[in-house]
mmCIF file of C-alpha atoms in Angstrom:
data_model
loop_
_atom_site.group_PDB
_atom_site.id
_atom_site.type_symbol
_atom_site.label_atom_id
_atom_site.label_comp_id
_atom_site.label_asym_id
_atom_site.label_seq_id
_atom_site.Cartn_x
_atom_site.Cartn_y
_atom_site.Cartn_z
ATOM 1 C CA UNK A 8 114.325 123.969 114.008
ATOM 2 C CA UNK A 9 113.054 127.482 115.715
ATOM 3 C CA UNK A 10 113.969 127.917 118.986
ATOM 4 C CA UNK A 11 111.886 127.802 122.191
ATOM 5 C CA UNK A 12 110.229 131.553 121.901
ATOM 6 C CA UNK A 13 110.276 130.842 126.092
ATOM 7 C CA UNK A 14 113.917 131.374 126.123
ATOM 8 C CA UNK A 15 116.034 134.731 125.408
ATOM 9 C CA UNK A 16 119.676 134.292 124.933
ATOM 10 C CA UNK A 17 121.789 134.982 127.834
ATOM 11 C CA UNK A 18 123.946 137.135 126.124
ATOM 12 C CA UNK A 19 124.585 136.939 121.793
ATOM 13 C CA UNK A 20 126.488 138.475 118.807
ATOM 14 C CA UNK A 21 128.560 138.162 115.846
ATOM 15 C CA UNK A 22 132.214 136.529 116.065
ATOM 16 C CA UNK A 23 133.654 134.284 113.446
ATOM 17 C CA UNK A 24 134.300 130.700 113.747
ATOM 18 C CA UNK A 25 136.700 128.796 112.468
ATOM 19 C CA UNK A 26 134.278 125.332 110.112
ATOM 20 C CA UNK A 27 135.545 122.036 111.365
ATOM 21 C CA UNK A 28 135.913 119.793 108.320
ATOM 22 C CA UNK A 29 136.456 122.838 105.979
ATOM 23 C CA UNK A 30 139.186 124.913 108.022
ATOM 24 C CA UNK A 31 137.837 128.867 107.301
ATOM 25 C CA UNK A 32 136.616 131.893 109.613
ATOM 26 C CA UNK A 33 133.115 132.897 108.644
ATOM 27 C CA UNK A 34 130.994 135.254 110.234
ATOM 28 C CA UNK A 35 128.141 133.292 112.878
ATOM 29 C CA UNK A 36 125.724 135.409 114.899
ATOM 30 C CA UNK A 37 125.739 133.942 118.251
ATOM 31 C CA UNK A 38 123.027 133.531 121.335
ATOM 32 C CA UNK A 39 124.477 132.145 124.385
ATOM 33 C CA UNK A 40 121.449 130.511 126.857
ATOM 34 C CA UNK A 41 122.273 129.091 129.588
ATOM 35 C CA UNK A 42 125.145 126.327 128.255
ATOM 36 C CA UNK A 43 124.300 126.151 125.324
ATOM 37 C CA UNK A 44 126.035 128.667 122.580
ATOM 38 C CA UNK A 45 123.398 128.804 119.438
ATOM 39 C CA UNK A 46 125.570 129.994 115.973
ATOM 40 C CA UNK A 47 123.389 131.787 113.473
ATOM 41 C CA UNK A 48 124.383 132.421 109.885
ATOM 42 C CA UNK A 49 123.132 136.085 110.241
ATOM 43 C CA UNK A 50 121.486 138.003 113.245
ATOM 44 C CA UNK A 51 117.033 137.475 112.691
ATOM 45 C CA UNK A 52 117.623 133.854 111.825
ATOM 46 C CA UNK A 53 115.013 131.628 113.359
ATOM 47 C CA UNK A 54 116.424 128.260 112.364
ATOM 48 C CA UNK A 55 120.184 127.648 114.375
ATOM 49 C CA UNK A 56 122.858 126.526 111.863
ATOM 50 C CA UNK A 57 124.528 124.464 114.963
ATOM 51 C CA UNK A 58 125.276 124.521 118.414
ATOM 52 C CA UNK A 59 127.840 123.992 121.263
ATOM 53 C CA UNK A 60 126.769 122.730 125.093
ATOM 54 C CA UNK A 61 129.612 124.184 126.819
ATOM 55 C CA UNK A 62 129.193 122.837 129.849
ATOM 56 C CA UNK A 63 132.428 121.952 131.627
ATOM 57 C CA UNK A 64 134.335 123.107 128.708
ATOM 58 C CA UNK A 65 136.829 125.106 129.366
ATOM 59 C CA UNK A 66 137.703 129.064 127.192
ATOM 60 C CA UNK A 67 141.516 129.209 126.565
ATOM 61 C CA UNK A 68 142.806 132.220 124.908
ATOM 62 C CA UNK A 69 144.754 132.131 122.335
ATOM 63 C CA UNK A 70 147.660 133.517 121.907
ATOM 64 C CA UNK A 71 149.111 133.008 118.733
ATOM 65 C CA UNK A 72 145.841 135.012 116.788
ATOM 66 C CA UNK A 73 144.965 138.490 118.199
ATOM 67 C CA UNK A 74 141.213 138.754 119.611
ATOM 68 C CA UNK A 75 140.757 134.942 119.259
ATOM 69 C CA UNK A 76 140.049 131.875 122.161
ATOM 70 C CA UNK A 77 138.852 128.084 122.332
ATOM 71 C CA UNK A 78 136.529 126.541 123.521
ATOM 72 C CA UNK A 79 137.943 122.524 124.528
ATOM 73 C CA UNK A 80 136.222 119.794 127.202
ATOM 74 C CA UNK A 81 135.300 116.234 127.544
ATOM 75 C CA UNK A 82 131.593 117.060 125.778
ATOM 76 C CA UNK A 83 132.738 118.986 122.825
ATOM 77 C CA UNK A 84 133.180 116.953 119.332
ATOM 78 C CA UNK A 85 136.078 119.446 118.816
ATOM 79 C CA UNK A 86 137.665 122.311 120.171
ATOM 80 C CA UNK A 87 135.930 124.983 118.570
ATOM 81 C CA UNK A 88 138.695 128.347 117.474
ATOM 82 C CA UNK A 89 136.511 132.130 118.045
ATOM 83 C CA UNK A 90 137.690 135.488 117.170
ATOM 84 C CA UNK A 91 135.832 139.082 117.827
ATOM 85 C CA UNK A 92 135.811 141.208 115.793
ATOM 86 C CA UNK A 93 136.564 143.654 118.229
ATOM 87 C CA UNK A 94 138.765 144.131 122.023
ATOM 88 C CA UNK A 95 135.273 145.129 123.682
ATOM 89 C CA UNK A 96 133.367 142.184 122.046
ATOM 90 C CA UNK A 97 136.017 139.489 122.669
ATOM 91 C CA UNK A 98 136.556 140.439 126.393
ATOM 92 C CA UNK A 99 132.230 141.071 127.084
ATOM 93 C CA UNK A 100 132.170 137.109 125.612
ATOM 94 C CA UNK A 101 134.904 136.168 127.304
ATOM 95 C CA UNK A 102 133.065 137.421 130.415
ATOM 96 C CA UNK A 103 129.436 135.761 129.730
ATOM 97 C CA UNK A 104 130.821 132.798 128.730
ATOM 98 C CA UNK A 105 132.806 131.950 131.911
ATOM 99 C CA UNK A 106 130.326 133.344 133.857
ATOM 100 C CA UNK A 107 127.644 130.825 131.586
ATOM 101 C CA UNK A 108 130.017 128.303 132.136
ATOM 102 C CA UNK A 109 130.765 128.380 136.105
ATOM 103 C CA UNK A 110 127.341 129.054 136.895
ATOM 104 C CA UNK A 111 126.797 128.391 140.279
ATOM 105 C CA UNK A 112 122.227 128.516 141.474
ATOM 106 C CA UNK A 113 123.199 127.648 145.162
ATOM 107 C CA UNK A 114 125.446 130.792 145.449
ATOM 108 C CA UNK A 115 122.709 132.811 144.057
ATOM 109 C CA UNK A 116 122.943 135.613 147.061
ATOM 110 C CA UNK A 117 121.323 138.201 144.882
ATOM 111 C CA UNK A 118 117.945 136.461 143.661
ATOM 112 C CA UNK A 119 117.816 135.196 147.009
ATOM 113 C CA UNK A 120 117.734 138.694 148.298
ATOM 114 C CA UNK A 121 115.212 139.164 145.226
ATOM 115 C CA UNK A 122 112.544 137.000 145.811
ATOM 116 C CA UNK A 123 112.633 138.281 150.494
ATOM 117 C CA UNK A 124 112.385 142.110 148.750
ATOM 118 C CA UNK A 125 109.388 140.938 146.942
ATOM 119 C CA UNK A 126 107.767 139.243 150.034
ATOM 120 C CA UNK A 127 107.954 142.201 152.132
ATOM 121 C CA UNK A 128 106.890 144.674 149.412
ATOM 122 C CA UNK A 129 103.969 142.439 147.187
ATOM 123 C CA UNK A 130 100.897 144.592 146.630
ATOM 124 C CA UNK A 131 99.335 141.389 147.165
ATOM 125 C CA UNK A 132 99.664 137.131 147.238
ATOM 126 C CA UNK A 133 96.047 136.449 146.027
ATOM 127 C CA UNK A 134 95.693 132.640 145.822
ATOM 128 C CA UNK A 135 94.912 131.235 142.067
ATOM 129 C CA UNK A 136 95.194 127.796 142.787
ATOM 130 C CA UNK A 137 95.661 124.525 144.483
ATOM 131 C CA UNK A 138 96.756 121.395 142.503
ATOM 132 C CA UNK A 139 94.263 118.596 142.537
ATOM 133 C CA UNK A 140 97.202 117.057 144.985
ATOM 134 C CA UNK A 141 96.948 120.131 147.683
ATOM 135 C CA UNK A 142 92.911 119.569 147.142
ATOM 136 C CA UNK A 143 92.577 121.075 150.784
ATOM 137 C CA UNK A 144 91.180 123.699 149.627
ATOM 138 C CA UNK A 145 94.223 125.794 151.589
ATOM 139 C CA UNK A 146 95.332 129.211 151.498
ATOM 140 C CA UNK A 147 98.746 130.091 150.878
ATOM 141 C CA UNK A 148 101.034 133.094 149.999
ATOM 142 C CA UNK A 149 104.862 134.091 149.877
ATOM 143 C CA UNK A 150 105.216 134.607 153.042
ATOM 144 C CA UNK A 151 104.093 130.999 153.621
ATOM 145 C CA UNK A 152 107.872 129.674 152.825
ATOM 146 C CA UNK A 153 111.624 129.804 154.249
ATOM 147 C CA UNK A 154 113.839 131.275 151.489
ATOM 148 C CA UNK A 155 116.333 128.686 151.647
ATOM 149 C CA UNK A 156 118.037 129.779 147.873
ATOM 150 C CA UNK A 157 118.712 129.484 144.138
ATOM 151 C CA UNK A 158 117.978 126.157 142.346
ATOM 152 C CA UNK A 159 118.191 128.118 138.531
ATOM 153 C CA UNK A 160 117.432 130.439 136.318
ATOM 154 C CA UNK A 161 115.978 131.553 133.395
ATOM 155 C CA UNK A 162 114.672 133.556 130.928
ATOM 156 C CA UNK A 163 111.859 134.196 132.963
ATOM 157 C CA UNK A 164 112.322 134.075 136.752
ATOM 158 C CA UNK A 165 114.094 131.495 139.271
ATOM 159 C CA UNK A 166 113.369 128.350 141.026
ATOM 160 C CA UNK A 167 114.115 128.419 144.517
ATOM 161 C CA UNK A 168 114.366 126.112 147.068
ATOM 162 C CA UNK A 169 112.083 126.862 149.758
ATOM 163 C CA UNK A 170 109.912 125.176 152.437
ATOM 164 C CA UNK A 171 107.085 125.953 153.539
ATOM 165 C CA UNK A 172 106.561 126.643 157.615
ATOM 166 C CA UNK A 173 103.723 124.656 157.986
ATOM 167 C CA UNK A 174 105.308 121.212 157.126
ATOM 168 C CA UNK A 175 108.342 121.533 156.796
ATOM 169 C CA UNK A 176 108.432 119.916 153.747
ATOM 170 C CA UNK A 177 111.099 120.925 151.667
ATOM 171 C CA UNK A 178 110.105 121.950 147.890
ATOM 172 C CA UNK A 179 110.985 123.865 144.686
ATOM 173 C CA UNK A 180 109.283 127.659 144.084
ATOM 174 C CA UNK A 181 109.141 128.261 140.391
ATOM 175 C CA UNK A 182 108.462 132.422 140.126
ATOM 176 C CA UNK A 183 107.395 133.239 137.024
ATOM 177 C CA UNK A 184 107.366 137.324 135.673
ATOM 178 C CA UNK A 185 104.229 137.513 133.918
ATOM 179 C CA UNK A 186 105.233 140.744 132.104
ATOM 180 C CA UNK A 187 107.774 138.269 130.007
ATOM 181 C CA UNK A 188 105.117 136.007 129.822
ATOM 182 C CA UNK A 189 102.846 138.376 128.430
ATOM 183 C CA UNK A 190 105.268 140.050 126.066
ATOM 184 C CA UNK A 191 107.089 136.544 124.543
ATOM 185 C CA UNK A 192 102.785 135.536 124.128
ATOM 186 C CA UNK A 193 103.730 132.613 126.493
ATOM 187 C CA UNK A 194 100.565 132.706 128.884
ATOM 188 C CA UNK A 195 98.766 130.389 126.921
ATOM 189 C CA UNK A 196 101.710 128.264 126.968
ATOM 190 C CA UNK A 197 102.304 129.304 131.065
ATOM 191 C CA UNK A 198 98.687 128.273 131.539
ATOM 192 C CA UNK A 199 98.248 125.035 129.912
ATOM 193 C CA UNK A 200 101.656 123.977 131.371
ATOM 194 C CA UNK A 201 99.964 124.330 135.121
ATOM 195 C CA UNK A 202 96.439 122.771 134.210
ATOM 196 C CA UNK A 203 98.489 119.556 133.107
ATOM 197 C CA UNK A 204 100.486 119.486 136.509
ATOM 198 C CA UNK A 205 97.180 120.320 138.413
ATOM 199 C CA UNK A 206 95.319 116.728 137.070
ATOM 200 C CA UNK A 207 98.881 114.696 136.480
ATOM 201 C CA UNK A 208 99.224 112.996 140.261
ATOM 202 C CA UNK A 209 101.594 110.277 139.460
ATOM 203 C CA UNK A 210 105.279 108.977 141.611
ATOM 204 C CA UNK A 211 107.651 109.964 138.430
ATOM 205 C CA UNK A 212 106.211 112.689 137.216
ATOM 206 C CA UNK A 213 106.983 116.076 139.090
ATOM 207 C CA UNK A 214 104.109 117.601 141.281
ATOM 208 C CA UNK A 215 102.332 120.926 141.416
ATOM 209 C CA UNK A 216 101.298 121.368 144.773
ATOM 210 C CA UNK A 217 100.407 125.321 144.584
ATOM 211 C CA UNK A 218 99.738 127.355 142.516
ATOM 212 C CA UNK A 219 99.292 131.355 143.627
ATOM 213 C CA UNK A 220 100.422 134.522 141.890
ATOM 214 C CA UNK A 221 101.375 138.737 142.733
ATOM 215 C CA UNK A 222 100.743 141.620 141.066
ATOM 216 C CA UNK A 223 103.989 140.932 138.653
ATOM 217 C CA UNK A 224 104.190 136.679 139.479
ATOM 218 C CA UNK A 225 103.174 134.094 139.017
ATOM 219 C CA UNK A 226 104.118 131.057 141.606
ATOM 220 C CA UNK A 227 104.549 127.304 140.886
ATOM 221 C CA UNK A 228 105.060 125.149 144.052
ATOM 222 C CA UNK A 229 107.208 121.581 142.832
ATOM 223 C CA UNK A 230 108.773 118.507 144.368
ATOM 224 C CA UNK A 231 112.158 119.201 144.969
ATOM 225 C CA UNK A 232 114.206 117.124 142.953
ATOM 226 C CA UNK A 233 117.908 116.769 145.034
ATOM 227 C CA UNK A 234 119.317 114.094 142.852
ATOM 228 C CA UNK A 235 119.834 116.996 139.740
ATOM 229 C CA UNK A 236 119.726 116.118 135.622
ATOM 230 C CA UNK A 237 119.860 112.780 134.311
ATOM 231 C CA UNK A 238 121.892 115.276 131.924
ATOM 232 C CA UNK A 239 124.260 116.439 134.644
ATOM 233 C CA UNK A 240 125.577 112.734 135.762
ATOM 234 C CA UNK A 241 125.551 111.422 132.093
ATOM 235 C CA UNK A 242 127.720 114.442 131.286
ATOM 236 C CA UNK A 243 129.636 113.708 135.250
ATOM 237 C CA UNK A 244 129.813 109.508 133.743
ATOM 238 C CA UNK A 245 129.435 110.133 130.234
ATOM 239 C CA UNK A 246 127.382 106.517 129.403
ATOM 240 C CA UNK A 247 125.091 104.219 131.806
ATOM 241 C CA UNK A 248 125.815 100.440 132.416
ATOM 242 C CA UNK A 249 122.531 98.175 131.089
ATOM 243 C CA UNK A 250 120.016 97.475 133.792
ATOM 244 C CA UNK A 251 120.808 101.604 135.158
ATOM 245 C CA UNK A 252 120.025 102.840 131.948
ATOM 246 C CA UNK A 253 116.968 99.861 132.378
ATOM 247 C CA UNK A 254 116.042 101.214 136.114
ATOM 248 C CA UNK A 255 115.372 105.292 134.856
ATOM 249 C CA UNK A 256 113.860 104.037 131.587
ATOM 250 C CA UNK A 257 111.658 101.928 133.393
ATOM 251 C CA UNK A 258 109.949 104.787 135.399
ATOM 252 C CA UNK A 259 110.264 107.494 131.638
ATOM 253 C CA UNK A 260 108.137 104.592 130.608
ATOM 254 C CA UNK A 261 105.169 104.595 133.543
ATOM 255 C CA UNK A 262 105.179 108.446 133.721
ATOM 256 C CA UNK A 263 104.384 108.607 129.606
ATOM 257 C CA UNK A 264 102.356 105.838 129.611
ATOM 258 C CA UNK A 265 100.256 107.614 132.311
ATOM 259 C CA UNK A 266 100.533 110.882 130.359
ATOM 260 C CA UNK A 267 99.114 109.736 127.148
ATOM 261 C CA UNK A 268 96.465 108.100 129.391
ATOM 262 C CA UNK A 269 95.162 110.657 129.602
ATOM 263 C CA UNK A 270 95.822 112.092 126.187
ATOM 264 C CA UNK A 271 98.999 114.660 126.389
ATOM 265 C CA UNK A 272 102.175 114.050 124.850
ATOM 266 C CA UNK A 273 105.227 115.769 126.080
ATOM 267 C CA UNK A 274 107.888 116.581 122.836
ATOM 268 C CA UNK A 275 110.437 117.422 125.140
ATOM 269 C CA UNK A 276 112.733 114.232 126.667
ATOM 270 C CA UNK A 277 115.873 114.761 127.319
ATOM 271 C CA UNK A 278 118.551 115.051 129.772
ATOM 272 C CA UNK A 279 117.592 118.175 131.171
ATOM 273 C CA UNK A 280 114.074 116.970 131.513
ATOM 274 C CA UNK A 281 115.030 114.044 134.278
ATOM 275 C CA UNK A 282 115.616 115.312 136.766
ATOM 276 C CA UNK A 283 116.257 112.054 140.743
ATOM 277 C CA UNK A 284 114.354 112.668 143.823
ATOM 278 C CA UNK A 285 116.131 111.968 146.868
ATOM 279 C CA UNK A 286 115.841 108.164 146.541
ATOM 280 C CA UNK A 287 117.560 108.079 142.440
ATOM 281 C CA UNK A 288 114.804 107.564 140.997
ATOM 282 C CA UNK A 289 113.377 109.241 137.425
ATOM 283 C CA UNK A 290 110.878 112.561 138.145
ATOM 284 C CA UNK A 291 109.636 114.260 134.627
ATOM 285 C CA UNK A 292 109.518 117.931 135.064
ATOM 286 C CA UNK A 293 109.472 121.374 132.702
ATOM 287 C CA UNK A 294 106.279 120.504 130.531
ATOM 288 C CA UNK A 295 106.470 123.681 128.868
ATOM 289 C CA UNK A 296 106.174 122.243 125.494
ATOM 290 C CA UNK A 297 103.122 119.376 126.061
ATOM 291 C CA UNK A 298 100.513 118.822 125.017
ATOM 292 C CA UNK A 299 96.515 118.180 125.187
ATOM 293 C CA UNK A 300 93.695 115.739 124.604
ATOM 294 C CA UNK A 301 95.646 114.052 121.466
ATOM 295 C CA UNK A 302 93.760 111.182 120.956
ATOM 296 C CA UNK A 303 95.426 108.079 119.554
ATOM 297 C CA UNK A 304 94.019 109.927 115.814
ATOM 298 C CA UNK A 305 94.273 113.095 116.648
ATOM 299 C CA UNK A 306 97.682 114.637 115.766
ATOM 300 C CA UNK A 307 99.009 118.091 116.031
ATOM 301 C CA UNK A 308 101.718 120.349 114.290
ATOM 302 C CA UNK A 309 103.185 122.314 116.017
ATOM 303 C CA UNK A 310 106.781 122.101 114.942
ATOM 304 C CA UNK A 311 109.129 122.247 118.790
ATOM 305 C CA UNK A 312 111.049 120.025 120.561
ATOM 306 C CA UNK A 313 114.854 119.824 120.951
ATOM 307 C CA UNK A 314 117.020 118.854 117.882
ATOM 308 C CA UNK A 315 118.860 115.374 118.950
ATOM 309 C CA UNK A 316 115.085 114.430 120.531
ATOM 310 C CA UNK A 317 113.178 114.966 117.776
ATOM 311 C CA UNK A 318 110.710 112.281 115.772
ATOM 312 C CA UNK A 319 110.726 112.057 111.758
ATOM 313 C CA UNK A 320 107.547 113.044 111.409
ATOM 314 C CA UNK A 321 107.538 116.007 113.151
ATOM 315 C CA UNK A 322 110.698 116.898 110.823
ATOM 316 C CA UNK A 323 107.988 116.088 107.875
ATOM 317 C CA UNK A 324 105.604 118.136 108.661
ATOM 318 C CA UNK A 325 102.959 115.997 108.365
ATOM 319 C CA UNK A 326 101.446 115.726 111.868
ATOM 320 C CA UNK A 327 102.477 114.066 114.902
ATOM 321 C CA UNK A 328 100.430 112.284 117.582
ATOM 322 C CA UNK A 329 101.708 110.014 120.732
ATOM 323 C CA UNK A 330 104.397 108.189 119.323
ATOM 324 C CA UNK A 331 106.707 111.306 118.920
ATOM 325 C CA UNK A 332 107.297 110.205 123.380
ATOM 326 C CA UNK A 333 108.917 107.638 121.924
ATOM 327 C CA UNK A 334 111.066 108.083 119.221
ATOM 328 C CA UNK A 335 112.417 109.999 122.272
ATOM 329 C CA UNK A 336 112.768 107.791 124.995
ATOM 330 C CA UNK A 337 114.598 105.141 121.854
ATOM 331 C CA UNK A 338 117.283 108.464 121.724
ATOM 332 C CA UNK A 339 117.481 109.043 125.554
ATOM 333 C CA UNK A 340 118.085 105.485 126.062
ATOM 334 C CA UNK A 341 120.214 104.952 123.299
ATOM 335 C CA UNK A 342 122.871 107.969 124.941
ATOM 336 C CA UNK A 343 121.920 106.742 128.510
ATOM 337 C CA UNK A 344 123.572 103.043 126.834
ATOM 338 C CA UNK A 345 126.543 104.703 124.201
ATOM 339 C CA UNK A 346 126.977 108.212 125.471
ATOM 340 C CA UNK A 347 126.246 110.244 122.150
ATOM 341 C CA UNK A 348 122.842 110.003 120.624
ATOM 342 C CA UNK A 349 122.737 107.981 117.565
ATOM 343 C CA UNK A 350 121.787 111.321 114.807
ATOM 344 C CA UNK A 351 124.521 113.376 116.272
ATOM 345 C CA UNK A 352 125.505 116.388 114.085
ATOM 346 C CA UNK A 353 126.918 119.904 115.560
ATOM 347 C CA UNK A 354 125.078 121.157 111.649
ATOM 348 C CA UNK A 355 121.401 121.026 113.005
ATOM 349 C CA UNK A 356 120.406 120.639 109.295
ATOM 350 C CA UNK A 357 122.866 117.328 108.819
ATOM 351 C CA UNK A 358 121.216 116.211 112.167
ATOM 352 C CA UNK A 359 117.839 116.350 111.142
ATOM 353 C CA UNK A 360 118.957 114.448 107.689
ATOM 354 C CA UNK A 361 120.966 111.837 109.412
ATOM 355 C CA UNK A 362 117.123 111.574 111.881
ATOM 356 C CA UNK A 363 115.173 111.108 108.472
ATOM 357 C CA UNK A 364 117.869 108.772 106.536
ATOM 358 C CA UNK A 365 121.208 107.379 108.776
ATOM 359 C CA UNK A 366 121.097 104.043 109.584
ATOM 360 C CA UNK A 367 120.564 103.286 112.930
ATOM 361 C CA UNK A 368 124.293 101.781 114.113
ATOM 362 C CA UNK A 369 125.351 100.049 116.920
ATOM 363 C CA UNK A 370 129.137 99.458 118.783
ATOM 364 C CA UNK A 371 129.780 96.130 120.002
ATOM 365 C CA UNK A 372 129.472 97.145 123.687
ATOM 366 C CA UNK A 373 125.278 97.202 123.527
ATOM 367 C CA UNK A 374 124.036 93.608 122.994
ATOM 368 C CA UNK A 375 121.843 91.909 121.117
ATOM 369 C CA UNK A 376 118.202 92.742 123.965
ATOM 370 C CA UNK A 377 119.323 96.076 123.579
ATOM 371 C CA UNK A 378 119.352 96.743 120.254
ATOM 372 C CA UNK A 379 116.244 95.315 120.027
ATOM 373 C CA UNK A 380 114.233 97.386 121.958
ATOM 374 C CA UNK A 381 116.215 100.260 120.712
ATOM 375 C CA UNK A 382 115.607 99.383 116.777
ATOM 376 C CA UNK A 383 111.556 99.202 118.101
ATOM 377 C CA UNK A 384 111.376 102.581 119.674
ATOM 378 C CA UNK A 385 113.632 104.485 116.931
ATOM 379 C CA UNK A 386 111.084 102.766 113.959
ATOM 380 C CA UNK A 387 110.498 105.506 111.574
ATOM 381 C CA UNK A 388 107.297 104.217 110.478
ATOM 382 C CA UNK A 389 105.541 105.158 113.997
ATOM 383 C CA UNK A 390 102.471 103.116 113.256
ATOM 384 C CA UNK A 391 104.835 100.265 113.079
ATOM 385 C CA UNK A 392 106.961 101.915 116.665
ATOM 386 C CA UNK A 393 107.707 100.233 119.547
ATOM 387 C CA UNK A 394 104.862 101.952 121.803
ATOM 388 C CA UNK A 395 103.041 104.184 118.351
ATOM 389 C CA UNK A 396 101.226 101.152 116.855
ATOM 390 C CA UNK A 397 103.218 98.554 118.712
ATOM 391 C CA UNK A 398 101.305 97.555 122.042
ATOM 392 C CA UNK A 399 103.347 98.077 124.737
ATOM 393 C CA UNK A 400 103.105 95.833 127.003
ATOM 394 C CA UNK A 401 103.775 92.352 124.735
ATOM 395 C CA UNK A 402 106.630 93.821 123.661
ATOM 396 C CA UNK A 403 107.925 96.434 126.932
ATOM 397 C CA UNK A 404 109.964 93.032 127.913
ATOM 398 C CA UNK A 405 113.064 94.472 127.912
ATOM 399 C CA UNK A 406 112.032 97.417 130.184
ATOM 400 C CA UNK A 407 108.906 96.058 131.913
ATOM 401 C CA UNK A 408 111.359 93.545 133.722
ATOM 402 C CA UNK A 409 110.460 91.862 137.174
ATOM 403 C CA UNK A 410 113.907 92.673 138.796
ATOM 404 C CA UNK A 411 113.399 96.269 137.236
ATOM 405 C CA UNK A 412 109.844 96.855 138.914
ATOM 406 C CA UNK A 413 111.021 94.982 142.231
ATOM 407 C CA UNK A 414 113.395 96.978 142.347
ATOM 408 C CA UNK A 415 111.196 99.741 142.544
ATOM 409 C CA UNK A 416 109.102 98.655 144.939
ATOM 410 C CA UNK A 417 111.085 97.355 146.980
ATOM 411 C CA UNK A 418 112.678 100.509 148.256
ATOM 412 C CA UNK A 419 110.541 102.941 148.143
ATOM 413 C CA UNK A 420 106.081 104.029 148.370
ATOM 414 C CA UNK A 421 106.319 104.672 144.772
ATOM 415 C CA UNK A 422 105.501 100.117 144.341
ATOM 416 C CA UNK A 423 101.660 101.935 144.871
ATOM 417 C CA UNK A 424 101.887 102.580 141.410
ATOM 418 C CA UNK A 425 103.526 99.315 139.680
ATOM 419 C CA UNK A 426 99.967 97.498 140.847
ATOM 420 C CA UNK A 427 98.992 99.687 137.934
ATOM 421 C CA UNK A 428 101.043 98.132 135.754
ATOM 422 C CA UNK A 429 101.445 94.790 135.848
#
């Protein structure tokens, strides 16, 4: 898999890693991207040979070996033993790894002041457009928002929690640097994401309220989702009970169905991109890999996505369509119930082989009904896959259960959506 060019490494360099099976140290090129540590055979390789999820991990200095450290944590399948090539690299990696592990965006005062300076110094605050959902024609600028805190950072900018002064509504403001977008040839992707969000109005898809720009930045003002990423909740609890997993899956199903009816494929379903709102409902976010104008018989060929969730047809490179989203849902649902994706391996190439060929196995805790649903979603033939060639309304009774949907409609105003899916 080639990494998303939108994501540049936070830190990189050569280290030596002890193998999991063959206990020898091999020199590898490492790239730290958020809380994921990717490693490659050599610098310049586009496809990593593996990655380590350092979220919640601990970095321990190895007292028995010079300039060496260990990574251990409950999310890691084993203890990783790594050594640096010199003292300077050793200290630099310790600093960067600990910074990534302990990063708390709510304490990012520097980022908050940076955006406040932009408000004071912006030469232009010309509005580009407002979303279909906020279609009053109202023009907005940075000065229309009170900046509260930084809630996240990325390669192209940051995400702020803001309050709209005129309404006191709390929203999220995604700030993107134009120079980085142009430099990385991501203009079309960024505009496509904005276009998709402008065209979609759905309770389980993040809403775009405003889009505007200054000379240096693009600003997308979105729903603020305080419940946190599904990834965070899975990390804390390891897995969910079946009813809770079905509850989230029901909302994701409705969101994906809505996208597909509008000929949009999502292509990046994973726990990091499902965020809970204030009422605890699952909302799809981040449409950077989404593709528009995809009919039922219109394939696309871009190799993209996150390794664990890639559908077999993407790996084969023979063209893929809407069915890839149902495969990814199957992987996510399995992970929510079991605690790990079904074909997971630290070695990415090995994981691809498992996705293509390995039998789907279930622990004894997964009941027959859930197994049947997962087998339907994780059918390797996209034409036979549940949601791909098989009619959703006939086969999704396990998720579209009356109890699940009544549970949604009885708690929030999202019930207006359900009348369209009965």
